[in-house]
Amino acid sequence: MEESGSAIMNAAAEVRAILVQRAAERLGVETERLRVEDGVVVGGPEDIAYGALVDGETLHVRYEGRGRRADPASYQIMGTSFPRTDIPAKLTGAPAYVQDLRLPGMVHARVVRPPVYGARLAEFDRAAVEAMPGVTAVVRNGNYLAVVASGEYQAVEAKRAAEGAARWSGGITLPERSKIYDRLQASAAEETVIHGTDAGSGSPVKRLEVRYTRPFQMHSSIGPSCAVGLFEDGRLTIWTHTQGVYPDRKAIAELLSMEEGAVRLIHMPGAGCYGHNGADDAAADAALIATALPGQPVRVQWMREDEHLWEPYGSAMVVEANAGLSAEGKIVDWTYDVWSYPHSTRPGGAGNLIAGNLVADPFRLTPPTNIPQPAGGGDRNAVPPYDIPGARVTKHFVTDMTLRVSALRGLGAFMNVFSLESFVDELAEAAGADPVAFRLAMLDDPRASDVVTAAATDFGWDGWTAPMPGFGRGFAYARYKNLAAYCAVAIELQVTPETGEIRIHRAVSSVDSGQIVNPDGVRNQIEGGIVQSASWTLFEEVLYSSDRIESRDWSAYPILRFDAVPASVRVRPIDRPGEPFLGTGECAQGPTAAAIANALRNATGVRIRDLPYSPERLRAVLQDT
Amino acid sequence: MVAMTVNGAAVSVDADPETPLLYVLRNELELNGAKFGCGLGQCGACTVLVDGKAAVSCILPIAALEGRAVTTLEGLGTAEAPGPVQAAFIEEQAAQCGYCIPGMIMRTAGLLAETPEPNDEEIRAALQPNLCRCGTHMRILRAARRAAGRPSEEDNFAFVGSRPNEEGAPS
Ligand code: FES
Ligand code: FES
């Protein structure tokens, strides 16, 4: 919305101005007399439809800011909920995703990956796989291996056989999972003070010093990555669900030593991806395999473990926070340090593609960038949104990334808001203050105060009491990137100490993402953000041992299922007519996590600073207390 | 050759009898409704009805389907004339990416065939095998409730036994 939506709004205003001008000239009247109703210029001696004004020409002009946007009060459609046009087709089986694309003569491919990053294909019994029913090709290039068959299940069976027929050697040793945070903090880092220089000089009477951690977490799309490729007459076409067709094309052209102009990527929807997942890599797989089989359309479908083991994860992160409280219960100093691996390894060059790393002449990863403030990467939302005298915030950017990582919904915002809003809650408690009032006293942006107040009111914050033992409530707020949508979340949950199970009874939120286009679309995004973030917070951690990643399927990487779905999620979108679109999709992730953390503390008296709040961890922590 | 009916039509499938139904539906029969999600029976994206009961088609070899009736998403209705469960999901706008939704619809259809008036716990339990990564769960629950003839304005899918004075609560 922020970018494309704003561009379309401005372009529409421009076109309207141009067309009204043309109508005025044709009718010989002043433009001021004319107005537009539903694509027809009215108010003059006769009505002229837009179509008649551009008959027989392509209106292609540079934007010059001739138009003025319509008065928000005049909007007929924007601001009302309307049904999505894609839903009926998707819910009745029409082809809608790249996975559904079938080209005449299409063959099916599967990739055969190394058991761990960096392993080399030492031996491979190619003939055994080629002899299998339906197998039409085995594609090998260095450590890159794929099988192709005329039937899809034949390709699956060939993949399984190829796994048995391959002997891999070497590969990196993964670090011990329990030491990953120490290792991250001990790694060589690029350090940047992103906010303040002086950590305050008040006279604190109390000091809190804490550390929060977040493990590697997955996008883990429900539909594993897929792409279809066709190489014909020296030209390559790829159908892909990548988030960036142009960067991916560039990387694929480099991988194949082809001219970019001879490579075309056509976007088709895939299953939800939540950032940089396997989509670009699957497109590269299709490219590499299709160029080996000229004239034959090739569909590459990753299996579940290809996605789980090889997608770039969301970075593990550590936050250390330290703050002092005055006798009046005010925060007088604040030091906050965040350690993170990169949050984007998108293409980039061919080295940013899995295939680029595996081919005989491998490519090197384009050095990941340290995404700068104000949006930030690992430090996204690391700067407190509150009026705190003397706050210093430092980012420690570690590029030696251990596991493959890249952009996952919200980047560092999830961890920073979890940490920051947990810490603010800890400080409120130490100050003996109500968590909502404590925040409101430090917020001077009225739009921030409005979402906080709205969520607290809808939740019934004042006067809330636990309906029975084991219940707790928690609150959190953030403005995404400190410059986009405002979101507050209040949670009521219940903990069962014997099982370590958390049930979210109510999630109540409010969101201000500027001018609202489709209120139900805003609700859908926030509801989804809350539920997904609850899953990250309660369940998710990539598991690995020294020689492999263990989280190869849903049993080794559990996510939220229906038994853990909240009983109720309420969203109040706050409309800001005429204000810029701020985007809604990523603002709920952080506040939800922190609201759960704060509610857990409220319910049990225990503060857990390490994610996730899995039943096992919770049981262990609660038994210790 | 395996003979079965798919969405009411007789089909005979000439494929390796070990082939999971999902691949036959998607490739030989060119049906898009059942999705590949995991191939392991862990996510429910591939759910269809076999003789009216929900089943995961990704691990169901066609050898087991001789003489049986398979219903896929396409068998419930069309975009122009959606079946009642599809209509309920459309009414609730119960989709983000939508990839998991066919499985959710089939699971709901299977539940309603067995239990025409399910309570919320039964709905949750029936949907438990199915995963959604977009977090569309609230809408899916609302849609299932609507399909069961109990549309509601507000979410209140209370957990059984969690609140005092509630049916099933520990005393
Ligand atoms: S694809 Fe069948 S259960 Fe996941
Ligand atoms: S709507 Fe995307 S996975 Fe469920």
PDB file of N, CA and C in Angstrom, chain A residues 283-340:
ATOM      1  N   ALA A 283      13.092 -20.968  -8.573  1.00  0.00           N
ATOM      2  CA  ALA A 283      13.151 -20.405  -9.931  1.00  0.00           C
ATOM      3  C   ALA A 283      14.505 -20.710 -10.558  1.00  0.00           C
ATOM      4  N   ALA A 284      15.561 -20.618  -9.759  1.00  0.00           N
ATOM      5  CA  ALA A 284      16.895 -20.936 -10.270  1.00  0.00           C
ATOM      6  C   ALA A 284      17.019 -22.413 -10.590  1.00  0.00           C
ATOM      7  N   ASP A 285      16.385 -23.255  -9.772  1.00  0.00           N
ATOM      8  CA  ASP A 285      16.374 -24.691 -10.077  1.00  0.00           C
ATOM      9  C   ASP A 285      15.710 -24.931 -11.430  1.00  0.00           C
ATOM     10  N   ALA A 286      14.547 -24.310 -11.618  1.00  0.00           N
ATOM     11  CA  ALA A 286      13.828 -24.495 -12.887  1.00  0.00           C
ATOM     12  C   ALA A 286      14.702 -24.014 -14.049  1.00  0.00           C
ATOM     13  N   ALA A 287      15.440 -22.933 -13.829  1.00  0.00           N
ATOM     14  CA  ALA A 287      16.289 -22.379 -14.887  1.00  0.00           C
ATOM     15  C   ALA A 287      17.409 -23.351 -15.243  1.00  0.00           C
ATOM     16  N   LEU A 288      18.046 -23.860 -14.213  1.00  0.00           N
ATOM     17  CA  LEU A 288      19.192 -24.744 -14.442  1.00  0.00           C
ATOM     18  C   LEU A 288      18.753 -26.047 -15.123  1.00  0.00           C
ATOM     19  N   ILE A 289      17.629 -26.579 -14.682  1.00  0.00           N
ATOM     20  CA  ILE A 289      17.156 -27.856 -15.243  1.00  0.00           C
ATOM     21  C   ILE A 289      16.585 -27.629 -16.647  1.00  0.00           C
ATOM     22  N   ALA A 290      15.826 -26.557 -16.829  1.00  0.00           N
ATOM     23  CA  ALA A 290      15.199 -26.313 -18.137  1.00  0.00           C
ATOM     24  C   ALA A 290      16.255 -26.065 -19.210  1.00  0.00           C
ATOM     25  N   THR A 291      17.342 -25.382 -18.857  1.00  0.00           N
ATOM     26  CA  THR A 291      18.361 -25.129 -19.887  1.00  0.00           C
ATOM     27  C   THR A 291      19.077 -26.421 -20.284  1.00  0.00           C
ATOM     28  N   ALA A 292      19.008 -27.427 -19.403  1.00  0.00           N
ATOM     29  CA  ALA A 292      19.593 -28.725 -19.769  1.00  0.00           C
ATOM     30  C   ALA A 292      18.650 -29.535 -20.666  1.00  0.00           C
ATOM     31  N   LEU A 293      17.396 -29.115 -20.750  1.00  0.00           N
ATOM     32  CA  LEU A 293      16.383 -29.863 -21.514  1.00  0.00           C
ATOM     33  C   LEU A 293      15.653 -28.935 -22.480  1.00  0.00           C
ATOM     34  N   PRO A 294      16.336 -28.424 -23.484  1.00  0.00           N
ATOM     35  CA  PRO A 294      15.717 -27.421 -24.353  1.00  0.00           C
ATOM     36  C   PRO A 294      14.395 -27.910 -24.946  1.00  0.00           C
ATOM     37  N   GLY A 295      13.442 -27.011 -25.016  1.00  0.00           N
ATOM     38  CA  GLY A 295      12.162 -27.306 -25.641  1.00  0.00           C
ATOM     39  C   GLY A 295      11.160 -28.001 -24.734  1.00  0.00           C
ATOM     40  N   GLN A 296      11.603 -28.396 -23.522  1.00  0.00           N
ATOM     41  CA  GLN A 296      10.688 -29.123 -22.631  1.00  0.00           C
ATOM     42  C   GLN A 296      10.329 -28.282 -21.424  1.00  0.00           C
ATOM     43  N   PRO A 297       9.052 -28.024 -21.220  1.00  0.00           N
ATOM     44  CA  PRO A 297       8.676 -27.315 -19.984  1.00  0.00           C
ATOM     45  C   PRO A 297       8.960 -28.212 -18.779  1.00  0.00           C
ATOM     46  N   VAL A 298       9.580 -27.630 -17.766  1.00  0.00           N
ATOM     47  CA  VAL A 298       9.968 -28.389 -16.574  1.00  0.00           C
ATOM     48  C   VAL A 298       9.327 -27.760 -15.344  1.00  0.00           C
ATOM     49  N   ARG A 299       8.631 -28.566 -14.584  1.00  0.00           N
ATOM     50  CA  ARG A 299       8.071 -28.070 -13.315  1.00  0.00           C
ATOM     51  C   ARG A 299       8.893 -28.637 -12.166  1.00  0.00           C
ATOM     52  N   VAL A 300       9.427 -27.735 -11.354  1.00  0.00           N
ATOM     53  CA  VAL A 300      10.193 -28.149 -10.177  1.00  0.00           C
ATOM     54  C   VAL A 300       9.359 -27.869  -8.945  1.00  0.00           C
ATOM     55  N   GLN A 301       9.083 -28.905  -8.209  1.00  0.00           N
ATOM     56  CA  GLN A 301       8.339 -28.746  -6.955  1.00  0.00           C
ATOM     57  C   GLN A 301       9.243 -29.214  -5.824  1.00  0.00           C
ATOM     58  N   TRP A 302       9.520 -28.296  -4.889  1.00  0.00           N
ATOM     59  CA  TRP A 302      10.287 -28.719  -3.720  1.00  0.00           C
ATOM     60  C   TRP A 302       9.431 -29.617  -2.853  1.00  0.00           C
ATOM     61  N   MET A 303      10.079 -30.566  -2.200  1.00  0.00           N
ATOM     62  CA  MET A 303       9.398 -31.362  -1.194  1.00  0.00           C
ATOM     63  C   MET A 303       9.436 -30.580   0.122  1.00  0.00           C
ATOM     64  N   ARG A 304       8.690 -31.067   1.085  1.00  0.00           N
ATOM     65  CA  ARG A 304       8.622 -30.346   2.366  1.00  0.00           C
ATOM     66  C   ARG A 304      10.009 -30.130   2.966  1.00  0.00           C
ATOM     67  N   GLU A 305      10.849 -31.158   2.939  1.00  0.00           N
ATOM     68  CA  GLU A 305      12.149 -31.001   3.606  1.00  0.00           C
ATOM     69  C   GLU A 305      13.063 -30.049   2.834  1.00  0.00           C
ATOM     70  N   ASP A 306      12.855 -29.929   1.516  1.00  0.00           N
ATOM     71  CA  ASP A 306      13.672 -28.962   0.767  1.00  0.00           C
ATOM     72  C   ASP A 306      13.412 -27.546   1.283  1.00  0.00           C
ATOM     73  N   GLU A 307      12.134 -27.287   1.558  1.00  0.00           N
ATOM     74  CA  GLU A 307      11.753 -25.956   2.055  1.00  0.00           C
ATOM     75  C   GLU A 307      12.266 -25.766   3.488  1.00  0.00           C
ATOM     76  N   HIS A 308      11.959 -26.723   4.343  1.00  0.00           N
ATOM     77  CA  HIS A 308      12.329 -26.583   5.751  1.00  0.00           C
ATOM     78  C   HIS A 308      13.851 -26.484   5.941  1.00  0.00           C
ATOM     79  N   LEU A 309      14.596 -27.280   5.192  1.00  0.00           N
ATOM     80  CA  LEU A 309      16.042 -27.352   5.441  1.00  0.00           C
ATOM     81  C   LEU A 309      16.820 -26.263   4.712  1.00  0.00           C
ATOM     82  N   TRP A 310      16.282 -25.764   3.601  1.00  0.00           N
ATOM     83  CA  TRP A 310      17.093 -24.901   2.748  1.00  0.00           C
ATOM     84  C   TRP A 310      16.610 -23.472   2.620  1.00  0.00           C
ATOM     85  N   GLU A 311      15.410 -23.172   3.083  1.00  0.00           N
ATOM     86  CA  GLU A 311      14.980 -21.778   2.997  1.00  0.00           C
ATOM     87  C   GLU A 311      15.894 -20.927   3.874  1.00  0.00           C
ATOM     88  N   PRO A 312      16.015 -19.647   3.593  1.00  0.00           N
ATOM     89  CA  PRO A 312      16.780 -18.781   4.503  1.00  0.00           C
ATOM     90  C   PRO A 312      15.907 -18.398   5.704  1.00  0.00           C
ATOM     91  N   TYR A 313      16.387 -18.689   6.888  1.00  0.00           N
ATOM     92  CA  TYR A 313      15.597 -18.477   8.104  1.00  0.00           C
ATOM     93  C   TYR A 313      15.606 -17.017   8.549  1.00  0.00           C
ATOM     94  N   GLY A 314      14.700 -16.725   9.471  1.00  0.00           N
ATOM     95  CA  GLY A 314      14.790 -15.460  10.194  1.00  0.00           C
ATOM     96  C   GLY A 314      15.921 -15.585  11.201  1.00  0.00           C
ATOM     97  N   SER A 315      16.730 -14.532  11.337  1.00  0.00           N
ATOM     98  CA  SER A 315      17.952 -14.580  12.142  1.00  0.00           C
ATOM     99  C   SER A 315      17.692 -14.860  13.623  1.00  0.00           C
ATOM    100  N   ALA A 316      18.581 -15.647  14.226  1.00  0.00           N
ATOM    101  CA  ALA A 316      18.657 -15.684  15.691  1.00  0.00           C
ATOM    102  C   ALA A 316      19.127 -14.309  16.158  1.00  0.00           C
ATOM    103  N   MET A 317      18.677 -13.877  17.325  1.00  0.00           N
ATOM    104  CA  MET A 317      19.025 -12.538  17.807  1.00  0.00           C
ATOM    105  C   MET A 317      19.169 -12.526  19.335  1.00  0.00           C
ATOM    106  N   VAL A 318      19.954 -11.553  19.789  1.00  0.00           N
ATOM    107  CA  VAL A 318      20.108 -11.331  21.225  1.00  0.00           C
ATOM    108  C   VAL A 318      19.925  -9.838  21.490  1.00  0.00           C
ATOM    109  N   VAL A 319      19.233  -9.532  22.567  1.00  0.00           N
ATOM    110  CA  VAL A 319      19.117  -8.148  23.011  1.00  0.00           C
ATOM    111  C   VAL A 319      19.563  -8.066  24.461  1.00  0.00           C
ATOM    112  N   GLU A 320      20.387  -7.076  24.759  1.00  0.00           N
ATOM    113  CA  GLU A 320      20.692  -6.759  26.158  1.00  0.00           C
ATOM    114  C   GLU A 320      20.202  -5.354  26.443  1.00  0.00           C
ATOM    115  N   ALA A 321      19.447  -5.231  27.499  1.00  0.00           N
ATOM    116  CA  ALA A 321      18.885  -3.926  27.844  1.00  0.00           C
ATOM    117  C   ALA A 321      19.181  -3.614  29.304  1.00  0.00           C
ATOM    118  N   ASN A 322      19.359  -2.343  29.543  1.00  0.00           N
ATOM    119  CA  ASN A 322      19.774  -1.887  30.867  1.00  0.00           C
ATOM    120  C   ASN A 322      19.156  -0.511  31.071  1.00  0.00           C
ATOM    121  N   ALA A 323      18.415  -0.322  32.147  1.00  0.00           N
ATOM    122  CA  ALA A 323      17.797   0.988  32.363  1.00  0.00           C
ATOM    123  C   ALA A 323      17.689   1.282  33.850  1.00  0.00           C
ATOM    124  N   GLY A 324      17.685   2.574  34.151  1.00  0.00           N
ATOM    125  CA  GLY A 324      17.543   3.022  35.533  1.00  0.00           C
ATOM    126  C   GLY A 324      16.218   3.737  35.732  1.00  0.00           C
ATOM    127  N   LEU A 325      15.654   3.546  36.932  1.00  0.00           N
ATOM    128  CA  LEU A 325      14.404   4.211  37.298  1.00  0.00           C
ATOM    129  C   LEU A 325      14.672   5.211  38.418  1.00  0.00           C
ATOM    130  N   SER A 326      14.065   6.382  38.311  1.00  0.00           N
ATOM    131  CA  SER A 326      14.212   7.380  39.376  1.00  0.00           C
ATOM    132  C   SER A 326      13.260   7.046  40.525  1.00  0.00           C
ATOM    133  N   ALA A 327      13.413   7.765  41.606  1.00  0.00           N
ATOM    134  CA  ALA A 327      12.533   7.556  42.765  1.00  0.00           C
ATOM    135  C   ALA A 327      11.082   7.810  42.387  1.00  0.00           C
ATOM    136  N   GLU A 328      10.857   8.664  41.376  1.00  0.00           N
ATOM    137  CA  GLU A 328       9.484   8.949  40.939  1.00  0.00           C
ATOM    138  C   GLU A 328       8.959   7.882  39.975  1.00  0.00           C
ATOM    139  N   GLY A 329       9.798   6.878  39.705  1.00  0.00           N
ATOM    140  CA  GLY A 329       9.359   5.815  38.806  1.00  0.00           C
ATOM    141  C   GLY A 329       9.474   6.177  37.347  1.00  0.00           C
ATOM    142  N   LYS A 330      10.394   7.076  37.010  1.00  0.00           N
ATOM    143  CA  LYS A 330      10.611   7.438  35.604  1.00  0.00           C
ATOM    144  C   LYS A 330      11.903   6.782  35.101  1.00  0.00           C
ATOM    145  N   ILE A 331      11.885   6.436  33.818  1.00  0.00           N
ATOM    146  CA  ILE A 331      13.111   5.892  33.222  1.00  0.00           C
ATOM    147  C   ILE A 331      14.074   7.052  33.008  1.00  0.00           C
ATOM    148  N   VAL A 332      15.265   6.960  33.580  1.00  0.00           N
ATOM    149  CA  VAL A 332      16.207   8.081  33.459  1.00  0.00           C
ATOM    150  C   VAL A 332      17.407   7.742  32.573  1.00  0.00           C
ATOM    151  N   ASP A 333      17.655   6.491  32.347  1.00  0.00           N
ATOM    152  CA  ASP A 333      18.681   6.142  31.369  1.00  0.00           C
ATOM    153  C   ASP A 333      18.333   4.808  30.749  1.00  0.00           C
ATOM    154  N   TRP A 334      18.898   4.546  29.583  1.00  0.00           N
ATOM    155  CA  TRP A 334      18.453   3.376  28.817  1.00  0.00           C
ATOM    156  C   TRP A 334      19.585   2.995  27.883  1.00  0.00           C
ATOM    157  N   THR A 335      20.079   1.778  28.001  1.00  0.00           N
ATOM    158  CA  THR A 335      21.089   1.273  27.076  1.00  0.00           C
ATOM    159  C   THR A 335      20.554  -0.015  26.466  1.00  0.00           C
ATOM    160  N   TYR A 336      20.636  -0.094  25.182  1.00  0.00           N
ATOM    161  CA  TYR A 336      20.017  -1.231  24.481  1.00  0.00           C
ATOM    162  C   TYR A 336      20.963  -1.664  23.383  1.00  0.00           C
ATOM    163  N   ASP A 337      21.312  -2.946  23.395  1.00  0.00           N
ATOM    164  CA  ASP A 337      22.215  -3.502  22.387  1.00  0.00           C
ATOM    165  C   ASP A 337      21.536  -4.673  21.709  1.00  0.00           C
ATOM    166  N   VAL A 338      21.594  -4.694  20.400  1.00  0.00           N
ATOM    167  CA  VAL A 338      21.004  -5.819  19.683  1.00  0.00           C
ATOM    168  C   VAL A 338      22.048  -6.458  18.777  1.00  0.00           C
ATOM    169  N   TRP A 339      22.143  -7.788  18.878  1.00  0.00           N
ATOM    170  CA  TRP A 339      23.052  -8.584  18.039  1.00  0.00           C
ATOM    171  C   TRP A 339      22.213  -9.363  17.030  1.00  0.00           C
ATOM    172  N   SER A 340      22.623  -9.293  15.784  1.00  0.00           N
ATOM    173  CA  SER A 340      21.847 -10.005  14.776  1.00  0.00           C
ATOM    174  C   SER A 340      22.703 -10.368  13.579  1.00  0.00           C
TER     175      SER A 340
END
